[in-house]
XYZ file of C-alpha atoms in Angstrom:
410
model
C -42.065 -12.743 -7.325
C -39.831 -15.921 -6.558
C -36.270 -14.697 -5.975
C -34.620 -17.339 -5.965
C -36.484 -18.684 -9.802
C -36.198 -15.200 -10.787
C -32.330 -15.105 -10.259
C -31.676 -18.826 -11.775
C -33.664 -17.578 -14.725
C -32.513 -14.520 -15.669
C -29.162 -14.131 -13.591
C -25.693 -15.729 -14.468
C -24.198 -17.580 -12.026
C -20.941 -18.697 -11.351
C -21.224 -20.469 -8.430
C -23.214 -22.927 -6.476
C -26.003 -20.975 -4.373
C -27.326 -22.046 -1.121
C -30.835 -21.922 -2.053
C -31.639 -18.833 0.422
C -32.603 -14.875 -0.142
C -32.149 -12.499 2.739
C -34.367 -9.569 3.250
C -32.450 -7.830 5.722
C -29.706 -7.838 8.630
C -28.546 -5.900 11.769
C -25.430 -6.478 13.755
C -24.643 -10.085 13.501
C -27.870 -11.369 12.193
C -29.262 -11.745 9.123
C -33.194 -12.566 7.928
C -34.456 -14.732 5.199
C -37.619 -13.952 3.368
C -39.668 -16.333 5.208
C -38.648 -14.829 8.555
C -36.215 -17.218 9.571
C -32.769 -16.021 11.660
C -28.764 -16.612 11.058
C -25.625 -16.051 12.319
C -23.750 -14.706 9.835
C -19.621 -15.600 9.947
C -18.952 -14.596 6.439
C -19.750 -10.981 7.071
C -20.540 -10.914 2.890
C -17.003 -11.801 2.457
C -15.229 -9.881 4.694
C -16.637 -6.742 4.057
C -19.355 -6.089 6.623
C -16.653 -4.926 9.172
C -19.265 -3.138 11.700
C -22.423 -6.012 11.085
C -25.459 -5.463 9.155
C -27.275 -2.347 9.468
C -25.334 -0.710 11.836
C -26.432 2.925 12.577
C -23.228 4.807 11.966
C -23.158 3.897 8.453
C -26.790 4.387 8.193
C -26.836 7.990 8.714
C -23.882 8.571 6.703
C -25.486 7.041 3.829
C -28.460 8.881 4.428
C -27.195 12.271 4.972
C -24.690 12.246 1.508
C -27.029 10.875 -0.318
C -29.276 13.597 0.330
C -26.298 16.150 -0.708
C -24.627 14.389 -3.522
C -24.022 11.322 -4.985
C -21.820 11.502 -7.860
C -19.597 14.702 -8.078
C -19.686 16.588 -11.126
C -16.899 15.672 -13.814
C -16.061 13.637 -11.314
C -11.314 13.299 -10.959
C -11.656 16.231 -12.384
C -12.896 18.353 -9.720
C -12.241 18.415 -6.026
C -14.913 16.819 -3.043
C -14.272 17.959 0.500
C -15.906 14.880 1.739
C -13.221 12.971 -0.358
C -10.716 15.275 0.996
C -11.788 14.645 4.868
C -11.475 10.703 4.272
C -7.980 11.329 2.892
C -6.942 13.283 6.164
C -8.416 10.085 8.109
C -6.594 7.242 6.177
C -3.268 9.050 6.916
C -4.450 8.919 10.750
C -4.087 4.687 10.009
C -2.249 3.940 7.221
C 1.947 3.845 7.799
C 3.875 7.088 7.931
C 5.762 6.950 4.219
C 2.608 5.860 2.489
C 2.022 9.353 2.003
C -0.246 9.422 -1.488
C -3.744 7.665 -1.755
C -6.230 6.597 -4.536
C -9.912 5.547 -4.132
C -11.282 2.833 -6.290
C -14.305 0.448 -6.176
C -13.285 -3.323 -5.534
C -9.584 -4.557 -4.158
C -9.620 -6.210 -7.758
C -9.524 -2.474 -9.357
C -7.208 -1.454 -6.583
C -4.728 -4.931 -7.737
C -5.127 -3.751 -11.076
C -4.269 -0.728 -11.276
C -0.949 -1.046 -8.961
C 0.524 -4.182 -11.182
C -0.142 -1.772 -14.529
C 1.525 1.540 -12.345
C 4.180 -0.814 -10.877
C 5.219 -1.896 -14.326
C 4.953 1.241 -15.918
C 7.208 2.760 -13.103
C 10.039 0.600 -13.103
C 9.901 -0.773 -16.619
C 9.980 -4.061 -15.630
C 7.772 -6.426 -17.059
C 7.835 -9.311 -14.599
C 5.570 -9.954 -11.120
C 6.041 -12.313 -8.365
C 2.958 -13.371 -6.794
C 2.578 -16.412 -4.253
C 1.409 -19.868 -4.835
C -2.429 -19.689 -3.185
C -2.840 -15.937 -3.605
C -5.865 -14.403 -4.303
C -5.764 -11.020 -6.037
C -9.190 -10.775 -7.928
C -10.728 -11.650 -11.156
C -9.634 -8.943 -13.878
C -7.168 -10.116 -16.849
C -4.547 -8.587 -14.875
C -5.296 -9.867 -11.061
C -6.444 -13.158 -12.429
C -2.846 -13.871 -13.839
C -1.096 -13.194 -10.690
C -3.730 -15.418 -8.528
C -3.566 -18.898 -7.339
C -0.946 -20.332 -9.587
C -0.218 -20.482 -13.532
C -3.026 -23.250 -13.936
C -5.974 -20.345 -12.904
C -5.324 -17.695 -15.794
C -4.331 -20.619 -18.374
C -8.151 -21.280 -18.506
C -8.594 -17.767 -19.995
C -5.405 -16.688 -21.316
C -2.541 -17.624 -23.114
C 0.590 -18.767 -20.820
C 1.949 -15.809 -18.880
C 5.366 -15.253 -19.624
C 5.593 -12.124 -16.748
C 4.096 -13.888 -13.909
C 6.328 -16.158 -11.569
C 4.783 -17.959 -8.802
C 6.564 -18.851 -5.472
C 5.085 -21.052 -2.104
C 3.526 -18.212 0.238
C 6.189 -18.180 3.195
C 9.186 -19.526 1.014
C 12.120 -17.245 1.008
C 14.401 -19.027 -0.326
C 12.544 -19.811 -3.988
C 11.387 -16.078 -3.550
C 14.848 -15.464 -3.688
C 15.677 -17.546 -6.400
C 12.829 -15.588 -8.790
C 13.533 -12.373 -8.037
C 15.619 -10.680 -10.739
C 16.486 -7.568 -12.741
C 13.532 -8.064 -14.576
C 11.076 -7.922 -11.667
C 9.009 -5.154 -11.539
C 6.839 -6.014 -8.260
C 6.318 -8.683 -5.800
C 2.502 -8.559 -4.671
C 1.666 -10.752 -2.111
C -1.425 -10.766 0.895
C 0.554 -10.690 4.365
C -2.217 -13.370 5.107
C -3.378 -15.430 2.448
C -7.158 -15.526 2.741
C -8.831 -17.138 -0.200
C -5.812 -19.742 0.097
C -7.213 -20.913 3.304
C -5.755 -18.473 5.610
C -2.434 -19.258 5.161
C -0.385 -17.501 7.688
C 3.739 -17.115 6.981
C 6.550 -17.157 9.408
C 6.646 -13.855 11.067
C 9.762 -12.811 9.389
C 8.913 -13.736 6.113
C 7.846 -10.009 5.219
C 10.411 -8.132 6.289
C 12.975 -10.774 4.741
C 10.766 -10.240 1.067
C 11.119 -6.344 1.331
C 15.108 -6.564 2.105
C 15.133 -8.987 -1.280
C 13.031 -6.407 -2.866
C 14.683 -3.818 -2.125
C 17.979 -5.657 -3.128
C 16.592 -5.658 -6.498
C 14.526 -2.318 -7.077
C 11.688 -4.616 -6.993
C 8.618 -2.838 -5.684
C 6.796 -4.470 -2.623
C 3.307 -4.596 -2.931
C 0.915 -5.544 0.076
C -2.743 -6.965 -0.994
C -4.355 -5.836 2.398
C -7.860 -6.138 0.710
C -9.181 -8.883 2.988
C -6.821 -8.853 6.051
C -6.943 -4.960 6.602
C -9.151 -2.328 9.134
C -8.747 -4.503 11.973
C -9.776 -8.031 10.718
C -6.403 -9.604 11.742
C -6.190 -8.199 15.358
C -4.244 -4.939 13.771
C -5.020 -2.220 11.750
C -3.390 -4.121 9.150
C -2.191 -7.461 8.716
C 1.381 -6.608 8.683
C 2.030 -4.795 11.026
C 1.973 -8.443 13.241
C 5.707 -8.480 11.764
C 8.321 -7.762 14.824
C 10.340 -5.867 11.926
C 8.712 -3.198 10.705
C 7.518 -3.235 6.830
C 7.793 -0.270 4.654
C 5.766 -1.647 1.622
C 5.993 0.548 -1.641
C 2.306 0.097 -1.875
C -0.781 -1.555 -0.217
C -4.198 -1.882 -1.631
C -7.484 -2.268 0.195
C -11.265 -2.944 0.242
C -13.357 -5.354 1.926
C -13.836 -3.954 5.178
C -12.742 -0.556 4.397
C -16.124 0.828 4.168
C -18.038 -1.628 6.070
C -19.987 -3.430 2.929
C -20.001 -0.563 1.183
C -18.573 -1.313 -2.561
C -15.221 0.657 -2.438
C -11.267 0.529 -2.264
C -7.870 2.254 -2.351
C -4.272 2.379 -2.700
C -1.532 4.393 -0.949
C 2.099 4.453 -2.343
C 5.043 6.051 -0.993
C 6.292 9.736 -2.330
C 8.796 7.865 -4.596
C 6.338 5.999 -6.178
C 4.370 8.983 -6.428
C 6.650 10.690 -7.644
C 6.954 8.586 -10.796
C 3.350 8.777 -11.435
C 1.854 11.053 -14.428
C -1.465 12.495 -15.189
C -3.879 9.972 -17.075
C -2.209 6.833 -15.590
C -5.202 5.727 -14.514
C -8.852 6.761 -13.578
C -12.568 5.811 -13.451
C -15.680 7.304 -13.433
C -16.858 6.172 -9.659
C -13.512 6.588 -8.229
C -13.512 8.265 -5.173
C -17.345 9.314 -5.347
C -18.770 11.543 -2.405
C -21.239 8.665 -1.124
C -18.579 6.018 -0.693
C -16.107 8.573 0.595
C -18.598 9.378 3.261
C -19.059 5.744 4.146
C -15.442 4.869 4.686
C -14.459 7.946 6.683
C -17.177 7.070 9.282
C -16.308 3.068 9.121
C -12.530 4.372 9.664
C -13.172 6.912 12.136
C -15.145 4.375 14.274
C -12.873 1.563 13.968
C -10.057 3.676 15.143
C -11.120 5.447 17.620
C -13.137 2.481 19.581
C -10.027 0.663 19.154
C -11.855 -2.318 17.758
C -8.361 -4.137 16.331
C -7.904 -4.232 19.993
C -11.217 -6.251 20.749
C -10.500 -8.335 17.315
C -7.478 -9.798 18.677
C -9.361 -10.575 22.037
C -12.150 -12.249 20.155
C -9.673 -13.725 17.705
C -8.389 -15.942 20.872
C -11.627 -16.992 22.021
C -12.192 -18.384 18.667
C -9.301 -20.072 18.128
C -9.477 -21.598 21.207
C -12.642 -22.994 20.820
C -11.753 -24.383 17.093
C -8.451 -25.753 18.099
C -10.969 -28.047 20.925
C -13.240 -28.833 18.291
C -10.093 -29.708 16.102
C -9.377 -32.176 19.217
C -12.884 -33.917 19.456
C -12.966 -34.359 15.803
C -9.395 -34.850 14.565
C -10.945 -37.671 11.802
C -12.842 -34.748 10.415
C -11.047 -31.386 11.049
C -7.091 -31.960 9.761
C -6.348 -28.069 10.849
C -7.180 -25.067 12.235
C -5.452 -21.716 11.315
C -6.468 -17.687 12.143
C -5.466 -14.611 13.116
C -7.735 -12.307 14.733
C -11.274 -12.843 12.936
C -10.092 -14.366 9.772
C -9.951 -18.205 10.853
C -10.253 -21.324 8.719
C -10.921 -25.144 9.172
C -9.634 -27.439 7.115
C -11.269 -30.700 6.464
C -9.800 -33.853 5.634
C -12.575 -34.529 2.676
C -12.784 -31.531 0.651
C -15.815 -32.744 -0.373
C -17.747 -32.052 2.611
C -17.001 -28.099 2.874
C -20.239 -27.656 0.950
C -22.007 -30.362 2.845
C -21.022 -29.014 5.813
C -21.581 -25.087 5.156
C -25.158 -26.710 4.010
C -25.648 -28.002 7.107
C -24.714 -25.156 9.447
C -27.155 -22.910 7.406
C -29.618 -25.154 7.964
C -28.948 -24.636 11.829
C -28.679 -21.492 11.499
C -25.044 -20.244 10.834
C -23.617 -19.111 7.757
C -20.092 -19.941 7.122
C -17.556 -19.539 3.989
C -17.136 -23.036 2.098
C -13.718 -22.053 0.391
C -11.556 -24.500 -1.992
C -9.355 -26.693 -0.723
C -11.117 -28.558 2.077
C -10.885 -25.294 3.694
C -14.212 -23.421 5.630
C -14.093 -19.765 6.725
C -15.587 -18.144 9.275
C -15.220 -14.606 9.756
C -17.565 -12.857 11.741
C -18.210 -9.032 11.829
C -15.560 -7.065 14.055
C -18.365 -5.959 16.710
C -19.505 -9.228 17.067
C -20.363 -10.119 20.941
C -18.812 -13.060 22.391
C -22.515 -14.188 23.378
C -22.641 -14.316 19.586
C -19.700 -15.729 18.306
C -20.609 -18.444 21.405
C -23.935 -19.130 20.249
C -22.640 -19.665 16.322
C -19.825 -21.621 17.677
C -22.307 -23.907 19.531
C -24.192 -24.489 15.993
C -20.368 -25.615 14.307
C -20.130 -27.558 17.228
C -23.865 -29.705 17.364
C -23.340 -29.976 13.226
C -19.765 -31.395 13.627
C -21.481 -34.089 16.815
C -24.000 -34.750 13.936
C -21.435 -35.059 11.257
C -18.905 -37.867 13.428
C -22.351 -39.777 14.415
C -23.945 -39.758 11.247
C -23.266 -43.243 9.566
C -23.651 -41.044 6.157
C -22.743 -37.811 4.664
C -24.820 -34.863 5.949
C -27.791 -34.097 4.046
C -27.328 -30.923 2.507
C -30.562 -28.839 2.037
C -33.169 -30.269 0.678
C -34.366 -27.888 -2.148
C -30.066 -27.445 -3.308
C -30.204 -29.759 -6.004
């Protein structure tokens, strides 16, 4: 079989591929089917908090599997495996998020808390910022990147207002009686890693809160320890009492799953068949994420992520310096970094050319790459990928032409 003929023939795509297939992974590495080694700084996304492979997860996997799977009638009876990981996100989640919800993909999680958020307030209108990423359903796409994304699917959004990520003042200006929510991502990451002034969150929740606007955190990419905290905003010296906070990505360690927590108020104006689905909360992923938790708490990895997070920012903000005609900036907190280039169009070149060295980074729109390497990365490795950026930019500023992108990408 030719995977990658197989997929173009029968798959649907919606993106450009990198014409490679991966067979397998462990820690920080990843394998191709003809044998050949990466770095990988995209950690699938974001998600693969702990690396490929990595034994913990393993032999959870392994052992549930071999119990149960899928629990029978599913919400509608009672898991103790489900109820352990519960007792273990209250160990990490803030104190007056008190009520939590397991889901599949931070896009159900979005979902589901702009539908309960409107339903709760009856209010019809949500804030989101300009840049945000929230996911692709009907509901999450209208509230992402700006009223030009969901006009290519839906009619114009008359409940959605858009504001620049960090702007208080124009959030102040939208908010209104009408405003059911404001969601936005304490760090935007699709957006480029767009990082606010530090008071910016605690200034939105006192405007929310002026209101009876909810304040809704997307923590799907920047929580369990990828920013150098547990979560992303708890870097604010104020602290935040969000109304609700939804995560994924790295909540499980690659494995597909989510959640929500609210407060007891919102809770409290929640009622039976709200919401549901079939694989919510299922015993296998429930087993995954409590030992992906567990471990990231108690090794204290946010503390190590914020450690690691300096070395690489150090060492992009000198690359930013030898190459200021190609690199315009460099922003990151903890693991979540991004370099933006002056040409947009060479992110693709570029991420071509550091997977042909051996790296695999995140090309991400505007001009922006991504590099977000697992959370138990070593620093030999996050040296040795950083040396491949490094001898592809050199090639880049001395090439005389663009860098030649793979040769089988078409």
């Amino acid at each position: 079989m030719d995977t990658i003929t197989t997929e173009d023939t029968l798959g649907i795509a919606f993106s450009r591929r990198l014409p490679l297939a991966f067979s397998h992974g462990t820690g920080s590495r990843v394998w191709d089917e003809h044998g050949k080694v990466y770095l990988d700084f995209t950690s699938g996304w974001g998600v693969n908090s702990m690396g490929h492979a990595h034994p913990v997860m393993v032999q959870a996997l392994t052992n549930q599997a071999s119990k149960l799977i899928q629990g029978p009638n599913a919400a509608f009876t009672y898991s103790p495996v489900r109820a352990s990981l519960l007792q273990t996100m209250r160990t990490v989640l803030p104190g007056h998020l008190s009520r939590i919800y397991f889901c599949n993909s931070g896009a159900e999680a979005n979902d589901a808390v702009l539908k309960l958020a409107r339903k709760m307030t009856g209010r019809s209108e949500v804030i989101s910022t300009l840049g945000s990423f929230h996911g692709r359903s009907l509901a999450t796409l209208s509230v992402s990147r700006g009223p030009d994304n969901p006009a290519r699917f839906l009619p114009p959004q008359q409940h959605t207002r858009f504001v620049p990520h960090g702007d208080i003042a124009a959030l102040e200006q939208a908010l209104s009686s009408d405003t059911a929510a404001l969601i936005v991502e304490p760090v935007q990451g699709e957006g480029g890693v767009r990082i606010p002034p530090m008071d910016w969150l605690a200034k939105a929740e006192r405007l929310c809160r002026q209101h009876g606007a909810l304040l809704i955190l997307d923590e799907v990419q920047t929580g369990f320890c990828r920013t150098g905290r547990f979560f992303a905003h708890q870097h604010s010296p104020e602290p935040i009492r969000a109304d609700i906070i939804t995560m994924a990505k790295g909540i499980a360690g690659g494995f597909p799953f989510a959640a929500f927590a609210v407060s007891e108020s919102v809770y409290e104006g929640l009622q039976p068949d709200d919401h549901g689905g079939t694989y919510n909360g299922n015993p296998l992923g429930c087993a995954v994420a409590d030992v992906v938790i567990r471990y990231l708490r108690d090794k204290e990895v946010a503390t190590r992520v914020a450690s690691l997070g300096e070395r690489l920012i150090t060492r992009l903000h000198a690359l930013h310096a030898q190459h200021p005609g190609i690199i315009q900036a460099i922003r990151g907190q903890g693991l979540l970094t991004a370099m933006e280039l002056h040409d947009q169009d060479q992110v693709r070149n570029l991420a071509f050319a550091c997977a042909d060295a051996g790296l695999l980074v995140v090309p991400t729109r505007n001009g922006v790459i991504r590099l977000l390497p697992d959370l138990l990365v070593s620093e030999a490795d996050l040296d040795a990928g950083l040396d491949i950026l490094t001898a592809v930019l050199a090639a880049h500023a001395n090439a005389a032409h663009d860098i030649a992108p793979l040769a089988s990408a078409g």
